[in-house]
XYZ file of C-alpha atoms in Angstrom:
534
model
C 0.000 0.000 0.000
C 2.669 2.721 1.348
C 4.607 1.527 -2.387
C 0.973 2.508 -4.409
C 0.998 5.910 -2.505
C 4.373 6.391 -3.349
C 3.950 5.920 -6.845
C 1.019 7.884 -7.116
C 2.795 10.775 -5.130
C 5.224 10.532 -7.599
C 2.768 10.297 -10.710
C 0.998 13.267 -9.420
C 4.386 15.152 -8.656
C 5.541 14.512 -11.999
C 1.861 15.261 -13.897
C 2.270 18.526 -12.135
C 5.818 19.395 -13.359
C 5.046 18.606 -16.702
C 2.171 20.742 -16.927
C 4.299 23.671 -15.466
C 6.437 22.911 -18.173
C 4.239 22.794 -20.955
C 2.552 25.934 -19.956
C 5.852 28.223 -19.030
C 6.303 31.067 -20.486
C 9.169 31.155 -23.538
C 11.608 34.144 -23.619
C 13.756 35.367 -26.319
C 16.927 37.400 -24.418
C 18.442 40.265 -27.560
C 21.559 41.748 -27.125
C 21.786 44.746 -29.395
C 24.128 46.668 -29.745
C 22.830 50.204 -28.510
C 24.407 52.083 -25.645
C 21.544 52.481 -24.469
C 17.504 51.457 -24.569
C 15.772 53.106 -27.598
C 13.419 55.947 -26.769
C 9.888 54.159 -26.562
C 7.582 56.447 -27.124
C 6.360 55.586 -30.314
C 9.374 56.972 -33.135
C 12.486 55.445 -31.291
C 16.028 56.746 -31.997
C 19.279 54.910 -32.279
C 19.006 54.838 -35.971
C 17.502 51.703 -37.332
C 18.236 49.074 -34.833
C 15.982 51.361 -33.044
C 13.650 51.054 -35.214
C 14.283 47.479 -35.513
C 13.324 46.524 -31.685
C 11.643 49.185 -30.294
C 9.754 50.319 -33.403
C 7.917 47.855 -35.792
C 7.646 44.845 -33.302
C 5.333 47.767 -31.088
C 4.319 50.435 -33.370
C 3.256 50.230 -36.950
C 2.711 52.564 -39.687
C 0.328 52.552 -42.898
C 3.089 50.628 -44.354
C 4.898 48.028 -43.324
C 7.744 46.236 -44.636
C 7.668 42.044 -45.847
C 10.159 40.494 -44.442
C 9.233 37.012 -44.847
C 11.509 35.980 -47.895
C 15.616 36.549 -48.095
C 15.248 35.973 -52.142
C 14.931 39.909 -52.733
C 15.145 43.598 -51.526
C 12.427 43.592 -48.728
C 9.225 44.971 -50.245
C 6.141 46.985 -48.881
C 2.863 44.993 -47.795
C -0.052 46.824 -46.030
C -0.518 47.906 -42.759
C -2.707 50.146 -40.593
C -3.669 51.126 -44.293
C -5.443 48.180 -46.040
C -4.636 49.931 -49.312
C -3.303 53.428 -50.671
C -2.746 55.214 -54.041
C -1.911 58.077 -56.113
C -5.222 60.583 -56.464
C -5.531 60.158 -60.326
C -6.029 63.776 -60.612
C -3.494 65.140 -58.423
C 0.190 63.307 -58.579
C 1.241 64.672 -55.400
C -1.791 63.227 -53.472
C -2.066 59.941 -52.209
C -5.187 58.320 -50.493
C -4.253 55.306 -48.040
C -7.472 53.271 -46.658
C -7.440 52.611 -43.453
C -7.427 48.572 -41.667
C -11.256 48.856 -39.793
C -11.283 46.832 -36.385
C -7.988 47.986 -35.476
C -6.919 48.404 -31.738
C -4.363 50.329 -29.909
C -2.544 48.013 -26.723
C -4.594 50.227 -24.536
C -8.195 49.350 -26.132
C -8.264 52.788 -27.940
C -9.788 52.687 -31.767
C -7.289 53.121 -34.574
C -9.028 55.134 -37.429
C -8.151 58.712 -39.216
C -8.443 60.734 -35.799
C -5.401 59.310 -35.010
C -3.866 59.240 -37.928
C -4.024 63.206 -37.929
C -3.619 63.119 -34.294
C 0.121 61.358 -35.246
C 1.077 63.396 -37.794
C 0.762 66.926 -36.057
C 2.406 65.686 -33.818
C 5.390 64.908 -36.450
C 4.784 67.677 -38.391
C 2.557 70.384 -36.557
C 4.653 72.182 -34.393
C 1.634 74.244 -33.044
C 0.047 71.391 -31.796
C -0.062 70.366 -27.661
C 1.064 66.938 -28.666
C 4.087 68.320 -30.882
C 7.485 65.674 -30.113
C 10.446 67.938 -31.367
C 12.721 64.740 -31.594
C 10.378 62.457 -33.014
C 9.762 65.480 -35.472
C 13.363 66.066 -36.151
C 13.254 62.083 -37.017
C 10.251 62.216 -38.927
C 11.049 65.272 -41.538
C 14.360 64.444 -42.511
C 12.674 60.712 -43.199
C 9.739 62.033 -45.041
C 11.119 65.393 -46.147
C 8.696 65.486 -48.781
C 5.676 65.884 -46.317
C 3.522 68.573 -47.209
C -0.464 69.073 -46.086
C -2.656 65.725 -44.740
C -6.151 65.773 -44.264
C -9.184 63.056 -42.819
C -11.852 62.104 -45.254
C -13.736 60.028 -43.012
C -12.855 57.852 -39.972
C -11.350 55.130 -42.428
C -9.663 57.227 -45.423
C -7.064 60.006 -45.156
C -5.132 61.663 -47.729
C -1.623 62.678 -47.915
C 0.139 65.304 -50.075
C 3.661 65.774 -50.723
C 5.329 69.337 -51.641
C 6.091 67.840 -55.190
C 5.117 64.717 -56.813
C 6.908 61.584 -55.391
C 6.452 58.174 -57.257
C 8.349 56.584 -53.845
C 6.590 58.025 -51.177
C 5.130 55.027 -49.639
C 8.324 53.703 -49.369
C 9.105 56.883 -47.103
C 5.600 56.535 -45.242
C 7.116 53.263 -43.880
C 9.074 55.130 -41.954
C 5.864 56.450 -39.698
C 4.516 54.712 -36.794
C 1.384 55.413 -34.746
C 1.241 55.704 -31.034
C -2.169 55.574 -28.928
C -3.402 59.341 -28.334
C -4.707 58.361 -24.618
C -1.277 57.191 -24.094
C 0.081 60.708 -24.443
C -3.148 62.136 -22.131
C -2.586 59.398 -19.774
C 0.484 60.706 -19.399
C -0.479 64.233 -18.593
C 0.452 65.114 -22.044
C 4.198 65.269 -21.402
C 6.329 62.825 -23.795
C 8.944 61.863 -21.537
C 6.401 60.171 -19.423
C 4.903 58.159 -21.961
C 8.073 56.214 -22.419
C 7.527 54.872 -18.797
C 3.151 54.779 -18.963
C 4.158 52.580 -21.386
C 3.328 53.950 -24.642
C 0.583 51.961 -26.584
C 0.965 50.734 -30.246
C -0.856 48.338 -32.478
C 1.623 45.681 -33.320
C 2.190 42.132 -32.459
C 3.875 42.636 -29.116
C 3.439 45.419 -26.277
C 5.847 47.017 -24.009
C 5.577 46.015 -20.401
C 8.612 47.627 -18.400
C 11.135 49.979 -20.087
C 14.643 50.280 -17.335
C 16.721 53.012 -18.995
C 20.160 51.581 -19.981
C 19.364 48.380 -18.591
C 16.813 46.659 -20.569
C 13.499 46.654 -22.182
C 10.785 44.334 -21.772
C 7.997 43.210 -24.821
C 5.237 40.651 -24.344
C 2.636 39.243 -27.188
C 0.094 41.192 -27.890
C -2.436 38.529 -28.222
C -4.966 40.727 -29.557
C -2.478 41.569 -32.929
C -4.939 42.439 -35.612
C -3.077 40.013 -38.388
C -3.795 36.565 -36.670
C -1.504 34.718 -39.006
C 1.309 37.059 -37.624
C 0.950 36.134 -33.825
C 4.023 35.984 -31.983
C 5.278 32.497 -31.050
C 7.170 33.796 -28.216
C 5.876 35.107 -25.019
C 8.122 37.737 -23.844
C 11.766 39.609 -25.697
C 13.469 40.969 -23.425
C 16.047 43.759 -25.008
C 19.384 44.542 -23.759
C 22.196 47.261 -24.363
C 25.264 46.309 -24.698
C 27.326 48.167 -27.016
C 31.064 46.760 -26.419
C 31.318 43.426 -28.855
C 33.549 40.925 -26.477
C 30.745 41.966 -23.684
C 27.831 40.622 -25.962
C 30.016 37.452 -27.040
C 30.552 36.910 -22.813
C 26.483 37.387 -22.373
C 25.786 34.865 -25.367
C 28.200 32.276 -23.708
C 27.437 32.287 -20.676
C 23.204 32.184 -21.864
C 22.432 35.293 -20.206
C 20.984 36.002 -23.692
C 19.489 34.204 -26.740
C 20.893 36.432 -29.571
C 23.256 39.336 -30.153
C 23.697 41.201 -32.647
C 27.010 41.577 -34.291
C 29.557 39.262 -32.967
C 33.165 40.202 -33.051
C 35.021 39.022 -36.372
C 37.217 36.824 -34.241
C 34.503 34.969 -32.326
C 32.835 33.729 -34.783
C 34.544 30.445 -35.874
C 34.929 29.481 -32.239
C 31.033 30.627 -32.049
C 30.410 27.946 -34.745
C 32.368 25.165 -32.823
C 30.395 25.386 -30.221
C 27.073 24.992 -31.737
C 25.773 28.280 -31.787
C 23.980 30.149 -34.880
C 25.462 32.629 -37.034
C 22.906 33.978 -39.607
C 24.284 36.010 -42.197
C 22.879 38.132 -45.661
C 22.582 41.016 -48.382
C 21.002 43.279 -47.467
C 20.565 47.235 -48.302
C 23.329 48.545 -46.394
C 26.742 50.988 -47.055
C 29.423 51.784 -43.900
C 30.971 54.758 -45.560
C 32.488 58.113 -44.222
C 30.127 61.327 -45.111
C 32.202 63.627 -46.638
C 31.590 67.004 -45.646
C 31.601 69.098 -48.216
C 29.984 72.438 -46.935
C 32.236 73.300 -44.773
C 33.917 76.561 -45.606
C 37.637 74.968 -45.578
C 36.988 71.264 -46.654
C 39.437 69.541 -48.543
C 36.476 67.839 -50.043
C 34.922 70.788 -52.162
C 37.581 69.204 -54.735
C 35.985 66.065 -56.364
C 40.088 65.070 -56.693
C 40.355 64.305 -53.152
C 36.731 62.656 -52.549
C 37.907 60.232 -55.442
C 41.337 59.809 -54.356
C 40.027 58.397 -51.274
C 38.422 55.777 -52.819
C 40.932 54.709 -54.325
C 43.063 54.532 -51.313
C 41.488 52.347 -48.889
C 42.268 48.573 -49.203
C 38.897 46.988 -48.961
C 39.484 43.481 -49.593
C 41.563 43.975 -46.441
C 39.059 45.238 -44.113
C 36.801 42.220 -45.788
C 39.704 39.806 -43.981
C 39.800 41.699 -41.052
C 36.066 41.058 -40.497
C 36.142 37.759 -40.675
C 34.524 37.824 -44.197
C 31.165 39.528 -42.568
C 30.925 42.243 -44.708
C 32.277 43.091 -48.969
C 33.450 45.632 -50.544
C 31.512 48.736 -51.824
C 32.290 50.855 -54.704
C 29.151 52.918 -54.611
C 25.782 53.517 -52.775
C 24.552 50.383 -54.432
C 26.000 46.979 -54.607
C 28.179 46.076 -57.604
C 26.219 43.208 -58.509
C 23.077 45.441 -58.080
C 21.648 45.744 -61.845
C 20.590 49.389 -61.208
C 24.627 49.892 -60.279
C 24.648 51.401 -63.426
C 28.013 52.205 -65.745
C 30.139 54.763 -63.912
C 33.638 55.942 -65.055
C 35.503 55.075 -61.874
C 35.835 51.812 -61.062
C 36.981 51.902 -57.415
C 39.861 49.640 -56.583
C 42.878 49.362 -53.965
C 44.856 51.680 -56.230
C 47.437 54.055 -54.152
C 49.371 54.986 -57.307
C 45.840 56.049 -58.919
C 45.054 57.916 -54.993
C 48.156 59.786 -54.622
C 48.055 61.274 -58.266
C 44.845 62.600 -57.756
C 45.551 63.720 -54.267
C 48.629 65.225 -56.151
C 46.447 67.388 -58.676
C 44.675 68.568 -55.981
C 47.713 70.363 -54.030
C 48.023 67.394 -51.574
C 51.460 65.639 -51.606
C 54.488 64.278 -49.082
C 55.234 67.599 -48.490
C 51.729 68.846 -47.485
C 49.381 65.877 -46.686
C 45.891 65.296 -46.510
C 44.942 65.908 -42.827
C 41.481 65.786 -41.600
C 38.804 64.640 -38.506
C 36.342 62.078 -38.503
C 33.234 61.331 -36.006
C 33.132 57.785 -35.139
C 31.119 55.541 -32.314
C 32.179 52.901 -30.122
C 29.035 51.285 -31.466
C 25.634 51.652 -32.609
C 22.696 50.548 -35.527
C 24.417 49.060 -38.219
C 27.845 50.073 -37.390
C 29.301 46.383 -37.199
C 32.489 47.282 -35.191
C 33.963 50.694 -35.846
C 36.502 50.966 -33.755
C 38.971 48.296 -34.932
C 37.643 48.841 -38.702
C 38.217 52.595 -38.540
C 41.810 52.132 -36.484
C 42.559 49.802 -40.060
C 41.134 52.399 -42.330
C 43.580 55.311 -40.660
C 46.857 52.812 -41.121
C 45.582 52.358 -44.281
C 45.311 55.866 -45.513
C 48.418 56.636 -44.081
C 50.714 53.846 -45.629
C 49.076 53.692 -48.828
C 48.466 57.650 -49.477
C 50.221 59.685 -47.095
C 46.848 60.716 -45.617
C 46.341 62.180 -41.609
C 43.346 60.976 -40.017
C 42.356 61.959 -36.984
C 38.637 60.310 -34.845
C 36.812 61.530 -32.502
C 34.688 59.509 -30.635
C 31.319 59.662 -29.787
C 28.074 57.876 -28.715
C 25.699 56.760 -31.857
C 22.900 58.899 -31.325
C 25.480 62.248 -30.540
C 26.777 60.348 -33.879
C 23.530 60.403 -35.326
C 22.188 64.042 -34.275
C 25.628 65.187 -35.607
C 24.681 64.344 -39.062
C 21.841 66.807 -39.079
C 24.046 69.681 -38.466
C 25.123 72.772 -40.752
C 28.747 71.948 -42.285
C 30.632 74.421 -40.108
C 28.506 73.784 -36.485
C 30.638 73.680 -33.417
C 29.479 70.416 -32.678
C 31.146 68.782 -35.284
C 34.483 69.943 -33.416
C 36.088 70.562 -36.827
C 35.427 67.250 -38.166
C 35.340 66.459 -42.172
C 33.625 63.154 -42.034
C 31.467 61.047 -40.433
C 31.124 57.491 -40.378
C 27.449 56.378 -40.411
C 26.314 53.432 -41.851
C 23.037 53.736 -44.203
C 20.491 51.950 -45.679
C 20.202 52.313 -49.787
C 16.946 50.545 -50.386
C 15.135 52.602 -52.908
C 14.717 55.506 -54.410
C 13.547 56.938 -51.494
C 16.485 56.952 -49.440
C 18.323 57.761 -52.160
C 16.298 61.419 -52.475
C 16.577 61.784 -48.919
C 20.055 61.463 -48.697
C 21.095 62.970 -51.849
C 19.041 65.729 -53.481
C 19.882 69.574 -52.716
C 16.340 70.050 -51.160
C 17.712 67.994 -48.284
C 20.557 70.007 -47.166
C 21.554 69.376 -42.975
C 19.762 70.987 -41.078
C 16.608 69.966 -42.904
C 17.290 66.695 -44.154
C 20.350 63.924 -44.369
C 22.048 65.864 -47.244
C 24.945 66.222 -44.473
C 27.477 66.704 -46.961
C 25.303 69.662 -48.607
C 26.445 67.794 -51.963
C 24.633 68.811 -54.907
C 25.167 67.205 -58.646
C 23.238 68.458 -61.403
C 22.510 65.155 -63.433
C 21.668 63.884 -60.138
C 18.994 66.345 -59.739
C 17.599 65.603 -63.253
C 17.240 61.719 -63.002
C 15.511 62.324 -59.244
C 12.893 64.523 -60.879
C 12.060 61.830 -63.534
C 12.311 59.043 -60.731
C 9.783 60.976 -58.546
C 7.164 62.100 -61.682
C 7.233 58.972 -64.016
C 5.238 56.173 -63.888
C 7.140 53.291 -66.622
C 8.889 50.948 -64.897
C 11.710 51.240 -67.345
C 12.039 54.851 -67.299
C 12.835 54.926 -63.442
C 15.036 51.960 -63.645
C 17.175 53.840 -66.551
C 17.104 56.944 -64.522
C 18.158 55.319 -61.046
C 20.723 54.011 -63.036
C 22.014 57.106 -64.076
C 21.309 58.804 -60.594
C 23.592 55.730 -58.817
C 26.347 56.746 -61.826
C 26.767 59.951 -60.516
C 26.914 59.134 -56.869
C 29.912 57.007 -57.957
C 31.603 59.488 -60.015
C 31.066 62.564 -58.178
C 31.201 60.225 -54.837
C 29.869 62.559 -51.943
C 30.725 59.366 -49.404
C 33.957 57.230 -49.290
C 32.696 54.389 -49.946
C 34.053 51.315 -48.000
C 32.110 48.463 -47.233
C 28.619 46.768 -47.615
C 27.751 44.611 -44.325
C 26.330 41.206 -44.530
C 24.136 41.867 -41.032
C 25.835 39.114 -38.641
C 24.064 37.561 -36.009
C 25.313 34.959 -32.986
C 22.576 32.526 -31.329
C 21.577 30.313 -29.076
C 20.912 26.781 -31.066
C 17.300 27.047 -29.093
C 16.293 29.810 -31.381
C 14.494 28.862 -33.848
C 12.508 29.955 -37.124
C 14.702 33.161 -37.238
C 14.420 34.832 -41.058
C 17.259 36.803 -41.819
C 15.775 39.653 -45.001
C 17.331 41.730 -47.495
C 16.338 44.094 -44.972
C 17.453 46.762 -41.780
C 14.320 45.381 -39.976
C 13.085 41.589 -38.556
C 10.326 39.383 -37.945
C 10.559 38.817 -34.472
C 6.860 37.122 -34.572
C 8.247 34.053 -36.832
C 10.819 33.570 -33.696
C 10.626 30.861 -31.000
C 12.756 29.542 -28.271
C 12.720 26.120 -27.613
């Protein structure tokens, strides 16, 4: 008898286990590689890894991005807007139909109200729920943004300041946060971030600890069933130094990191973890700036000369063959790379005789600053990469370069300054990596109208044929009559380079072998709902 009871004790015991187990919760630990947590109101900064974690997993826009496949570029799918398109009697007009049925995390409606209600505050600096950084965010992103209006609670309409064939892809780029969240508030942004803030996508934030971590849970509710999350919790962690992320994946204090250091990665593979690699849009280059009253760089000579200078296949070894060379804004291989003159190459002879016709030689050298991170979105691991780009420089050109560095988003806020701003502290570059997706990037980055402070035109470049194949980008409608004039835009980004073009990263990842389903897209953003830890 006391043998039955014992077994059935021990039945019970072990019934009771299992059904703990089956039910407990499943947690997916990130490592990224911020310095900090993302803001989370709604329009996070720290550039697009921001964006990446603390953006589209929480808040959506009327566009999303599909980032199921890794076959092509990442494409646009709806969103909060079911549909959109171009008014047919007004090119600059475009009419997105909102998703009915739509809720915020909070319980609030999603319709046009708050649509409007978003965009003043982006772009509406009268209004009480105006967000100067989110603004400052928003307008060099959508630069084109000109009047928006409701038609009724499920249509709005959009206009641009002149007509842009891309916009959508530029409308990705805003996301939609719960008006009660700012009233619950008391109307003041900085407290949202801690309420916290209420979006409409597949998870919701639970606890946000400022430089410690930040904490997402499924939103059960999620308005796409077939995109429920498959894990119950993230939980999001700064930690900008690489060898410090390697340590936390190691020792399983997290799941995932981003960006593991070059030199970690074979050992990373003998040990069974996961290292996810792919194309995807993405240049690390130095912004040249050009508008500053003394820069060396006015003188196409010199921006060229550079490129020619800098061993790239190098800085491909270095990395552990993570990254590949670039030679433009686009990828070689890229069929809209086009048919420029220059044909960058490791070519000091080439460098130095160009550096020569431009007054710099042995006997006055090519000195200038450049702003670097530690870390940051998409910045892979600058110091040791731009520590091998000054040696470089030096021994194969006779060129003086000099970092300073700072924190990404200083990095980042830097980039919107006027060319001779005291807090650039005299520098001539900056080295921010970019995204070169589409056409809209490229305008936003490129064309005059987007001068710093304004827009991302840092270098305050300017290029005439440039200008010409934009306009016929943003007013045509053929298919081949954009291509051909993207082509030709790309050209003269390579010949009259306003970046120094160095390398195109191939987005490495570490993880745990108990992650599973991960999709790694031609894109800057992730799935996070196809994820699941087993």
């Amino acid at each position: 008898m006391l043998i039955r009871k014992a077994h059935c004790t021990i039945a019970f015991l072990c019934a009771l286990l299992w059904s703990h187990w089956a039910m407990a919760e499943t947690t997916l630990r990130i490592a990224m590689t911020a310095s900090d947590i993302p803001t989370a109101t709604g329009l996070p900064n720290n550039g697009f890894e921001g964006m990446r974690f603390l953006g589209y997993p929480i808040f959506e826009g009327l566009v999303l991005w599909n980032l199921s496949g890794t076959d092509r570029l990442a494409t646009l799918r709806p969103g909060l807007a079911e549909k959109w398109e171009q008014d047919p009697v007004d090119n600059k007009t475009w009419i997105f139909h909102l998703r009915q049925g739509v809720k915020f995390h909070d319980g609030t409606d999603f319709n046009a109200d708050a649509v409007i209600w978003n965009l003043d505050r982006y772009f509406n600096s009268e209004s009480p729920q105006f967000e100067p950084p989110s603004s400052a965010m928003s307008r060099a992103r959508v630069p084109v943004m000109g009047s928006y209006r409701k038609i009724d609670d499920a249509t709005v309409a959009i206009s641009t300041t002149k007509p842009a064939s891309y916009f959508p892809y530029m409308a990705v780029y805003l996301l939609f946060t719960s008006p009660a969240s700012f009233e619950k508030a008391g109307r003041d942004w900085a407290k949202v971030a801690t309420l916290p803030a209420a979006g409409t996508g597949p998870f919701r934030i639970t606890r946000i600890v400022p430089r410690q971590e930040a904490d997402l849970a499924r939103w059960d509710k999620y308005w796409d069933t077939s995109k429920t999350a498959k894990v119950d919790n993230v939980v999001l962690l700064p930690i900008p130094e690489a060898n410090s992320r390697l340590a936390a994946l190691r020792a399983g204090q997290v799941d995932w990191i981003e960006v593991p250091p070059a030199d970690g990665v074979d050992s990373l593979k003998s040990a069974g973890f996961t290292i996810t690699t792919g194309s995807y849009p993405h240049v690390w280059p130095w912004f040249y700036n050009i508008g500053a009253a003394n820069s060396p760089f006015k003188d196409v000579r010199v921006r060229q000369a550079l490129n020619y200078c800098i061993d790239r296949d190098g800085l491909v070894s270095l990395l552990n063959g993570t990254a590949e060379p670039s030679v433009g804004w686009l990828k070689a291989s890229d069929p809209d790379f086009g048919a420029p003159v220059n044909h960058y190459k490791f070519d000091p002879t080439k460098g130095k005789a160009l550096l020569a016709e431009a007054g710099y030689t042995s006997a006055k050298p090519l000195a200038f600053k450049v702003l670097i991170s530690n870390s940051g979105s998409g910045q892979m691991l600058p110091l040791p990469m731009n520590e091998f780009l000054q040696q470089n420089l030096k021994e194969a050109c006779g060129v003086d370069v000099e970092f300073d560095v700072i924190e990404w988003q200083v990095l980042l806020t830097a980039a919107r300054a006027t060319p001779d701003s005291s807090t650039l502290r005299g520098a001539m570059a900056l080295n921010i990596s970019s995204p070169s997706s589409d056409a809209g990037v490229m305008a936003r980055y490129f064309l005059a109208a987007n001068f710093s402070p304004n827009g991302f035109n840092f270098e305050q470049w300017k290029d005439d044929e440039f200008e010409a194949a934009l306009k016929t980008i943003s007013e045509a409608t053929d298919p081949k009559v954009i291509s051909a004039a993207y082509r030709k835009a790309h050209e003269r980004l390579v010949d009259d380079p306003p970046w120094l073009y160095i390398v195109h990263d191939l987005n490495p990842r570490a993880m745990s072998p108990k992650v599973k389903g991960f999709v790694s897209p031609q894109s800057w953003f992730v799935d996070l709902t196809l994820v699941s830890v087993q």
